[in-house]
Amino acid sequence: MRIIFVRHGDPDYSIDSLTEKGWREAELLADRIVNWDVTDFYCSPLGRAKDTASCTLKRINRTAEVFPWLREFKGRVHNPFNDFDGICWDFLPAHWTDIEQMYDKDNWAKTDLMLTSKDDIHAEWTSVCEGIDSIIARYGYVRKGRYYTCTEHSDATIVIFCHLGVTMAMMAHLLGISAPALWHGFFLAPTSVTVLDTEERVSGEAYFRCQVMGDTMHLAKGGEDISASGFFAETIKEKW
């Protein structure tokens, strides 16, 4: 089985849609996806993801099933380092790397830092984990501990249009990696493509393995620059 995660195009967050550049990116992405043999499409309920998906879906006369838990990973926490409330997956290195539990794939959401949130971060995390498991169970893959069992091999390919944060959360669950480690250590550019395939070396047992992460070949082919939306490469000169 193959799962393909697609981040939305360059966003205009003020209207929850795409910038002019984002629309160009989405069309170039569609040029790529229309050649794929896709079993099913899934999508976030947020406008920027739905608009990105629309360029592909209109061309091939397909629809995508929308799930509320595929929205961007939510939850704000209070950061004691700077007395600032921010999203729970965006910290400076000194704010989280010394917290050993943040590297614990099962318990990072129960750290004191995450518990400062008025939202229930652990419940949000659980919802995403259960959500992606419910999708892949449709194709015969059922979670057993930290891997999956399958009564019959599937060649299904699914495409999920969503967001950087929630994609990393799903990958953390599927691959058994701490979500904060993925959030802070990897970047997915707008309209980038990330591919996970099952490895089934023993009959009836499967584990997902990342084959491609953050690929933007469609942008290079179309002469479109890669957007840095969500990537902070510059030094912050003011108090964060």
PDB file of C-alpha atoms in Angstrom:
ATOM      1  CA  MET A   1       0.000   0.000   0.000  1.00  0.00           C
ATOM      2  CA  ARG A   2       1.147   3.521  -0.742  1.00  0.00           C
ATOM      3  CA  ILE A   3       0.261   6.740   1.080  1.00  0.00           C
ATOM      4  CA  ILE A   4       1.091  10.027  -0.631  1.00  0.00           C
ATOM      5  CA  PHE A   5       0.903  13.155   1.495  1.00  0.00           C
ATOM      6  CA  VAL A   6       0.643  16.487  -0.323  1.00  0.00           C
ATOM      7  CA  ARG A   7       1.028  19.812   1.448  1.00  0.00           C
ATOM      8  CA  HIS A   8      -1.187  22.647   0.221  1.00  0.00           C
ATOM      9  CA  GLY A   9       0.192  25.342  -2.072  1.00  0.00           C
ATOM     10  CA  ASP A  10       1.773  28.629  -1.001  1.00  0.00           C
ATOM     11  CA  PRO A  11      -0.852  29.897   1.457  1.00  0.00           C
ATOM     12  CA  ASP A  12      -2.721  33.128   1.972  1.00  0.00           C
ATOM     13  CA  TYR A  13      -3.697  32.504   5.583  1.00  0.00           C
ATOM     14  CA  SER A  14      -5.772  35.688   5.751  1.00  0.00           C
ATOM     15  CA  ILE A  15      -8.402  34.114   3.477  1.00  0.00           C
ATOM     16  CA  ASP A  16      -7.510  30.444   4.060  1.00  0.00           C
ATOM     17  CA  SER A  17      -6.716  29.948   0.397  1.00  0.00           C
ATOM     18  CA  LEU A  18      -3.708  30.231  -1.907  1.00  0.00           C
ATOM     19  CA  THR A  19      -1.595  33.091  -3.159  1.00  0.00           C
ATOM     20  CA  GLU A  20      -1.249  33.597  -6.911  1.00  0.00           C
ATOM     21  CA  LYS A  21       1.984  31.619  -6.620  1.00  0.00           C
ATOM     22  CA  GLY A  22       0.132  28.918  -4.700  1.00  0.00           C
ATOM     23  CA  TRP A  23      -2.366  28.497  -7.514  1.00  0.00           C
ATOM     24  CA  ARG A  24       0.483  28.140 -10.038  1.00  0.00           C
ATOM     25  CA  GLU A  25       2.052  25.524  -7.774  1.00  0.00           C
ATOM     26  CA  ALA A  26      -1.245  23.637  -7.506  1.00  0.00           C
ATOM     27  CA  GLU A  27      -1.620  23.518 -11.294  1.00  0.00           C
ATOM     28  CA  LEU A  28       1.920  22.177 -11.715  1.00  0.00           C
ATOM     29  CA  LEU A  29       1.174  19.619  -9.014  1.00  0.00           C
ATOM     30  CA  ALA A  30      -1.953  18.573 -10.912  1.00  0.00           C
ATOM     31  CA  ASP A  31       0.176  18.038 -14.042  1.00  0.00           C
ATOM     32  CA  ARG A  32       2.059  15.475 -11.978  1.00  0.00           C
ATOM     33  CA  ILE A  33      -0.783  13.755 -10.139  1.00  0.00           C
ATOM     34  CA  VAL A  34      -3.060  13.212 -13.162  1.00  0.00           C
ATOM     35  CA  ASN A  35      -0.611  10.563 -14.355  1.00  0.00           C
ATOM     36  CA  TRP A  36      -0.865   8.544 -11.152  1.00  0.00           C
ATOM     37  CA  ASP A  37      -3.110   5.536 -10.596  1.00  0.00           C
ATOM     38  CA  VAL A  38      -4.824   6.739  -7.421  1.00  0.00           C
ATOM     39  CA  THR A  39      -7.314   4.554  -5.599  1.00  0.00           C
ATOM     40  CA  ASP A  40      -8.784   7.263  -3.363  1.00  0.00           C
ATOM     41  CA  PHE A  41      -8.269  10.915  -2.467  1.00  0.00           C
ATOM     42  CA  TYR A  42      -8.633  12.434   1.007  1.00  0.00           C
ATOM     43  CA  CYS A  43      -8.481  16.063   2.071  1.00  0.00           C
ATOM     44  CA  SER A  44      -8.351  18.497   4.972  1.00  0.00           C
ATOM     45  CA  PRO A  45     -11.461  20.648   5.486  1.00  0.00           C
ATOM     46  CA  LEU A  46      -9.415  23.870   5.327  1.00  0.00           C
ATOM     47  CA  GLY A  47      -9.634  26.074   2.258  1.00  0.00           C
ATOM     48  CA  ARG A  48      -5.957  26.084   1.316  1.00  0.00           C
ATOM     49  CA  ALA A  49      -5.857  22.286   1.141  1.00  0.00           C
ATOM     50  CA  LYS A  50      -9.209  21.984  -0.662  1.00  0.00           C
ATOM     51  CA  ASP A  51      -8.188  24.627  -3.199  1.00  0.00           C
ATOM     52  CA  THR A  52      -4.913  22.815  -3.852  1.00  0.00           C
ATOM     53  CA  ALA A  53      -6.753  19.526  -4.348  1.00  0.00           C
ATOM     54  CA  SER A  54      -9.339  21.134  -6.630  1.00  0.00           C
ATOM     55  CA  CYS A  55      -6.821  21.667  -9.442  1.00  0.00           C
ATOM     56  CA  THR A  56      -6.182  17.931  -9.631  1.00  0.00           C
ATOM     57  CA  LEU A  57      -9.687  16.687  -8.920  1.00  0.00           C
ATOM     58  CA  LYS A  58     -11.352  18.864 -11.568  1.00  0.00           C
ATOM     59  CA  ARG A  59      -9.031  17.583 -14.268  1.00  0.00           C
ATOM     60  CA  ILE A  60      -9.749  13.922 -13.601  1.00  0.00           C
ATOM     61  CA  ASN A  61     -13.369  14.306 -12.478  1.00  0.00           C
ATOM     62  CA  ARG A  62     -12.712  12.829  -9.039  1.00  0.00           C
ATOM     63  CA  THR A  63     -13.687  13.807  -5.512  1.00  0.00           C
ATOM     64  CA  ALA A  64     -11.875  13.660  -2.190  1.00  0.00           C
ATOM     65  CA  GLU A  65     -13.304  12.535   1.121  1.00  0.00           C
ATOM     66  CA  VAL A  66     -12.873  15.230   3.772  1.00  0.00           C
ATOM     67  CA  PHE A  67     -12.038  14.476   7.408  1.00  0.00           C
ATOM     68  CA  PRO A  68     -12.015  17.160  10.125  1.00  0.00           C
ATOM     69  CA  TRP A  69      -8.912  15.702  11.831  1.00  0.00           C
ATOM     70  CA  LEU A  70      -6.880  16.320   8.643  1.00  0.00           C
ATOM     71  CA  ARG A  71      -6.951  20.081   9.370  1.00  0.00           C
ATOM     72  CA  GLU A  72      -3.675  21.569  10.502  1.00  0.00           C
ATOM     73  CA  PHE A  73      -2.572  20.155  13.861  1.00  0.00           C
ATOM     74  CA  LYS A  74      -4.063  22.549  16.366  1.00  0.00           C
ATOM     75  CA  GLY A  75      -3.396  23.515  19.939  1.00  0.00           C
ATOM     76  CA  ARG A  76      -1.625  26.466  21.536  1.00  0.00           C
ATOM     77  CA  VAL A  77       0.695  26.191  24.506  1.00  0.00           C
ATOM     78  CA  HIS A  78       2.212  28.696  26.893  1.00  0.00           C
ATOM     79  CA  ASN A  79       5.964  28.905  26.447  1.00  0.00           C
ATOM     80  CA  PRO A  80       7.540  29.808  29.815  1.00  0.00           C
ATOM     81  CA  PHE A  81      10.811  30.845  28.163  1.00  0.00           C
ATOM     82  CA  ASN A  82       9.291  33.977  26.676  1.00  0.00           C
ATOM     83  CA  ASP A  83       5.821  34.211  28.241  1.00  0.00           C
ATOM     84  CA  PHE A  84       4.322  33.665  24.809  1.00  0.00           C
ATOM     85  CA  ASP A  85       1.400  31.556  23.607  1.00  0.00           C
ATOM     86  CA  GLY A  86       2.116  29.767  20.327  1.00  0.00           C
ATOM     87  CA  ILE A  87       1.313  26.658  18.334  1.00  0.00           C
ATOM     88  CA  CYS A  88       2.372  23.489  20.061  1.00  0.00           C
ATOM     89  CA  TRP A  89       4.755  22.360  17.322  1.00  0.00           C
ATOM     90  CA  ASP A  90       6.812  25.509  16.803  1.00  0.00           C
ATOM     91  CA  PHE A  91       9.544  26.148  19.371  1.00  0.00           C
ATOM     92  CA  LEU A  92      13.056  27.516  19.319  1.00  0.00           C
ATOM     93  CA  PRO A  93      15.747  24.869  19.975  1.00  0.00           C
ATOM     94  CA  ALA A  94      16.481  26.016  23.539  1.00  0.00           C
ATOM     95  CA  HIS A  95      12.779  25.764  24.386  1.00  0.00           C
ATOM     96  CA  TRP A  96      12.306  22.023  23.845  1.00  0.00           C
ATOM     97  CA  THR A  97      15.531  20.092  23.192  1.00  0.00           C
ATOM     98  CA  ASP A  98      16.457  19.810  26.861  1.00  0.00           C
ATOM     99  CA  ILE A  99      13.110  18.179  27.640  1.00  0.00           C
ATOM    100  CA  GLU A 100      13.953  14.500  27.276  1.00  0.00           C
ATOM    101  CA  GLN A 101      10.313  13.464  27.164  1.00  0.00           C
ATOM    102  CA  MET A 102       9.803  15.464  23.961  1.00  0.00           C
ATOM    103  CA  TYR A 103      11.821  12.751  22.196  1.00  0.00           C
ATOM    104  CA  ASP A 104       9.505  10.043  23.554  1.00  0.00           C
ATOM    105  CA  LYS A 105       7.265   9.019  20.652  1.00  0.00           C
ATOM    106  CA  ASP A 106       4.512   7.899  23.003  1.00  0.00           C
ATOM    107  CA  ASN A 107       4.560  10.535  25.733  1.00  0.00           C
ATOM    108  CA  TRP A 108       5.712  13.865  24.248  1.00  0.00           C
ATOM    109  CA  ALA A 109       2.125  15.158  24.356  1.00  0.00           C
ATOM    110  CA  LYS A 110       2.067  14.645  28.141  1.00  0.00           C
ATOM    111  CA  THR A 111       5.064  16.863  28.928  1.00  0.00           C
ATOM    112  CA  ASP A 112       4.561  19.766  31.317  1.00  0.00           C
ATOM    113  CA  LEU A 113       5.064  22.125  28.381  1.00  0.00           C
ATOM    114  CA  MET A 114       2.243  20.553  26.379  1.00  0.00           C
ATOM    115  CA  LEU A 115       0.000  20.433  29.427  1.00  0.00           C
ATOM    116  CA  THR A 116       0.052  24.247  29.600  1.00  0.00           C
ATOM    117  CA  SER A 117      -2.358  24.224  26.663  1.00  0.00           C
ATOM    118  CA  LYS A 118      -6.039  25.009  27.148  1.00  0.00           C
ATOM    119  CA  ASP A 119      -6.529  22.558  24.299  1.00  0.00           C
ATOM    120  CA  ASP A 120      -6.014  18.872  24.928  1.00  0.00           C
ATOM    121  CA  ILE A 121      -2.871  18.204  22.879  1.00  0.00           C
ATOM    122  CA  HIS A 122      -2.850  14.509  23.715  1.00  0.00           C
ATOM    123  CA  ALA A 123      -6.463  14.187  22.578  1.00  0.00           C
ATOM    124  CA  GLU A 124      -5.596  15.975  19.322  1.00  0.00           C
ATOM    125  CA  TRP A 125      -2.657  13.623  18.792  1.00  0.00           C
ATOM    126  CA  THR A 126      -4.832  10.592  19.532  1.00  0.00           C
ATOM    127  CA  SER A 127      -7.464  11.803  17.076  1.00  0.00           C
ATOM    128  CA  VAL A 128      -4.907  12.071  14.273  1.00  0.00           C
ATOM    129  CA  CYS A 129      -3.418   8.652  15.053  1.00  0.00           C
ATOM    130  CA  GLU A 130      -6.802   6.974  15.153  1.00  0.00           C
ATOM    131  CA  GLY A 131      -7.849   8.859  12.029  1.00  0.00           C
ATOM    132  CA  ILE A 132      -5.023   7.678   9.803  1.00  0.00           C
ATOM    133  CA  ASP A 133      -5.355   4.157  11.198  1.00  0.00           C
ATOM    134  CA  SER A 134      -9.056   4.156  10.309  1.00  0.00           C
ATOM    135  CA  ILE A 135      -8.249   5.131   6.721  1.00  0.00           C
ATOM    136  CA  ILE A 136      -5.619   2.483   6.103  1.00  0.00           C
ATOM    137  CA  ALA A 137      -7.798  -0.144   7.796  1.00  0.00           C
ATOM    138  CA  ARG A 138     -10.155   0.276   4.840  1.00  0.00           C
ATOM    139  CA  TYR A 139      -7.468  -1.338   2.709  1.00  0.00           C
ATOM    140  CA  GLY A 140      -6.904  -4.246   5.054  1.00  0.00           C
ATOM    141  CA  TYR A 141      -4.102  -2.900   7.265  1.00  0.00           C
ATOM    142  CA  VAL A 142      -4.867  -3.049  10.967  1.00  0.00           C
ATOM    143  CA  ARG A 143      -2.555  -1.686  13.622  1.00  0.00           C
ATOM    144  CA  LYS A 144      -1.037  -4.196  16.028  1.00  0.00           C
ATOM    145  CA  GLY A 145       1.155  -2.487  18.561  1.00  0.00           C
ATOM    146  CA  ARG A 146       3.621  -0.483  16.462  1.00  0.00           C
ATOM    147  CA  TYR A 147       3.193  -2.263  13.138  1.00  0.00           C
ATOM    148  CA  TYR A 148       0.283  -3.422  10.959  1.00  0.00           C
ATOM    149  CA  THR A 149      -1.242  -6.747  10.082  1.00  0.00           C
ATOM    150  CA  CYS A 150      -2.946  -7.467   6.782  1.00  0.00           C
ATOM    151  CA  THR A 151      -4.969 -10.481   5.739  1.00  0.00           C
ATOM    152  CA  GLU A 152      -4.356  -9.674   2.077  1.00  0.00           C
ATOM    153  CA  HIS A 153      -1.752  -7.542   0.314  1.00  0.00           C
ATOM    154  CA  SER A 154      -3.097  -4.320  -1.216  1.00  0.00           C
ATOM    155  CA  ASP A 155      -1.683  -2.250  -4.069  1.00  0.00           C
ATOM    156  CA  ALA A 156      -3.892   0.722  -3.178  1.00  0.00           C
ATOM    157  CA  THR A 157      -2.474   4.214  -3.578  1.00  0.00           C
ATOM    158  CA  ILE A 158      -4.113   7.012  -1.633  1.00  0.00           C
ATOM    159  CA  VAL A 159      -3.397  10.739  -1.827  1.00  0.00           C
ATOM    160  CA  ILE A 160      -3.982  12.984   1.181  1.00  0.00           C
ATOM    161  CA  PHE A 161      -4.053  16.769   0.679  1.00  0.00           C
ATOM    162  CA  CYS A 162      -3.347  18.446   4.000  1.00  0.00           C
ATOM    163  CA  HIS A 163      -0.745  20.453   5.948  1.00  0.00           C
ATOM    164  CA  LEU A 164       2.825  20.380   7.212  1.00  0.00           C
ATOM    165  CA  GLY A 165       2.077  19.860  10.903  1.00  0.00           C
ATOM    166  CA  VAL A 166      -0.569  17.173  10.590  1.00  0.00           C
ATOM    167  CA  THR A 167       1.437  15.310   7.928  1.00  0.00           C
ATOM    168  CA  MET A 168       4.371  15.122  10.328  1.00  0.00           C
ATOM    169  CA  ALA A 169       2.038  13.940  13.090  1.00  0.00           C
ATOM    170  CA  MET A 170       0.719  11.107  10.905  1.00  0.00           C
ATOM    171  CA  MET A 171       4.234  10.163   9.848  1.00  0.00           C
ATOM    172  CA  ALA A 172       5.378  10.123  13.474  1.00  0.00           C
ATOM    173  CA  HIS A 173       2.615   7.644  14.253  1.00  0.00           C
ATOM    174  CA  LEU A 174       3.220   5.454  11.198  1.00  0.00           C
ATOM    175  CA  LEU A 175       7.013   5.394  11.573  1.00  0.00           C
ATOM    176  CA  GLY A 176       7.317   5.339  15.365  1.00  0.00           C
ATOM    177  CA  ILE A 177       9.175   8.655  15.663  1.00  0.00           C
ATOM    178  CA  SER A 178       8.679  11.523  18.101  1.00  0.00           C
ATOM    179  CA  ALA A 179       6.391  14.116  16.523  1.00  0.00           C
ATOM    180  CA  PRO A 180       8.415  17.083  17.885  1.00  0.00           C
ATOM    181  CA  ALA A 181      11.582  15.592  16.379  1.00  0.00           C
ATOM    182  CA  LEU A 182       9.906  15.472  12.954  1.00  0.00           C
ATOM    183  CA  TRP A 183       8.257  18.893  13.303  1.00  0.00           C
ATOM    184  CA  HIS A 184      11.518  20.632  14.144  1.00  0.00           C
ATOM    185  CA  GLY A 185      13.917  18.546  12.082  1.00  0.00           C
ATOM    186  CA  PHE A 186      12.188  18.363   8.697  1.00  0.00           C
ATOM    187  CA  PHE A 187      10.462  20.755   6.304  1.00  0.00           C
ATOM    188  CA  LEU A 188       7.771  20.121   3.705  1.00  0.00           C
ATOM    189  CA  ALA A 189       7.515  22.892   1.118  1.00  0.00           C
ATOM    190  CA  PRO A 190       4.119  23.914  -0.284  1.00  0.00           C
ATOM    191  CA  THR A 191       2.785  21.308  -2.760  1.00  0.00           C
ATOM    192  CA  SER A 192       5.622  18.960  -1.840  1.00  0.00           C
ATOM    193  CA  VAL A 193       5.024  15.228  -2.200  1.00  0.00           C
ATOM    194  CA  THR A 194       5.862  12.693   0.521  1.00  0.00           C
ATOM    195  CA  VAL A 195       5.512   8.969  -0.154  1.00  0.00           C
ATOM    196  CA  LEU A 196       5.238   6.087   2.323  1.00  0.00           C
ATOM    197  CA  ASP A 197       5.019   2.471   1.138  1.00  0.00           C
ATOM    198  CA  THR A 198       4.389  -0.666   3.112  1.00  0.00           C
ATOM    199  CA  GLU A 199       7.237  -3.114   3.442  1.00  0.00           C
ATOM    200  CA  GLU A 200       5.808  -6.627   3.765  1.00  0.00           C
ATOM    201  CA  ARG A 201       8.735  -8.984   4.198  1.00  0.00           C
ATOM    202  CA  VAL A 202       6.654 -11.421   6.229  1.00  0.00           C
ATOM    203  CA  SER A 203       3.235 -12.465   4.980  1.00  0.00           C
ATOM    204  CA  GLY A 204       0.530 -10.709   6.958  1.00  0.00           C
ATOM    205  CA  GLU A 205       2.860  -8.125   8.547  1.00  0.00           C
ATOM    206  CA  ALA A 206       3.495  -4.614   7.268  1.00  0.00           C
ATOM    207  CA  TYR A 207       5.481  -1.549   8.257  1.00  0.00           C
ATOM    208  CA  PHE A 208       5.420   1.810   6.530  1.00  0.00           C
ATOM    209  CA  ARG A 209       8.687   3.102   5.136  1.00  0.00           C
ATOM    210  CA  CYS A 210       9.336   6.583   3.746  1.00  0.00           C
ATOM    211  CA  GLN A 211      10.473   6.469   0.121  1.00  0.00           C
ATOM    212  CA  VAL A 212      10.264  10.181  -0.726  1.00  0.00           C
ATOM    213  CA  MET A 213       9.942  13.213   1.530  1.00  0.00           C
ATOM    214  CA  GLY A 214       9.156  16.760   0.489  1.00  0.00           C
ATOM    215  CA  ASP A 215       9.727  16.259  -3.240  1.00  0.00           C
ATOM    216  CA  THR A 216       9.036  19.282  -5.478  1.00  0.00           C
ATOM    217  CA  MET A 217      10.167  18.068  -8.908  1.00  0.00           C
ATOM    218  CA  HIS A 218       6.940  19.382 -10.462  1.00  0.00           C
ATOM    219  CA  LEU A 219       7.905  22.920  -9.442  1.00  0.00           C
ATOM    220  CA  ALA A 220      11.381  22.583 -10.932  1.00  0.00           C
ATOM    221  CA  LYS A 221       9.908  21.179 -14.137  1.00  0.00           C
ATOM    222  CA  GLY A 222       7.521  24.126 -14.359  1.00  0.00           C
ATOM    223  CA  GLY A 223      10.160  26.737 -13.548  1.00  0.00           C
ATOM    224  CA  GLU A 224       8.438  27.708 -10.298  1.00  0.00           C
ATOM    225  CA  ASP A 225      10.526  28.616  -7.253  1.00  0.00           C
ATOM    226  CA  ILE A 226      10.047  26.595  -4.073  1.00  0.00           C
ATOM    227  CA  SER A 227       8.124  28.528  -1.437  1.00  0.00           C
ATOM    228  CA  ALA A 228       9.729  28.826   1.991  1.00  0.00           C
ATOM    229  CA  SER A 229       6.391  29.210   3.762  1.00  0.00           C
ATOM    230  CA  GLY A 230       6.824  27.628   7.189  1.00  0.00           C
ATOM    231  CA  PHE A 231      10.636  27.581   7.048  1.00  0.00           C
ATOM    232  CA  PHE A 232      12.535  30.083   9.181  1.00  0.00           C
ATOM    233  CA  ALA A 233      16.073  30.376   7.894  1.00  0.00           C
ATOM    234  CA  GLU A 234      16.848  33.919   8.994  1.00  0.00           C
ATOM    235  CA  THR A 235      18.189  35.037  12.355  1.00  0.00           C
ATOM    236  CA  ILE A 236      15.505  36.499  14.592  1.00  0.00           C
ATOM    237  CA  LYS A 237      16.742  39.913  15.697  1.00  0.00           C
ATOM    238  CA  GLU A 238      13.841  40.780  17.935  1.00  0.00           C
ATOM    239  CA  LYS A 239      12.566  38.948  20.987  1.00  0.00           C
ATOM    240  CA  TRP A 240      10.655  35.925  19.756  1.00  0.00           C
TER     241      TRP A 240
END
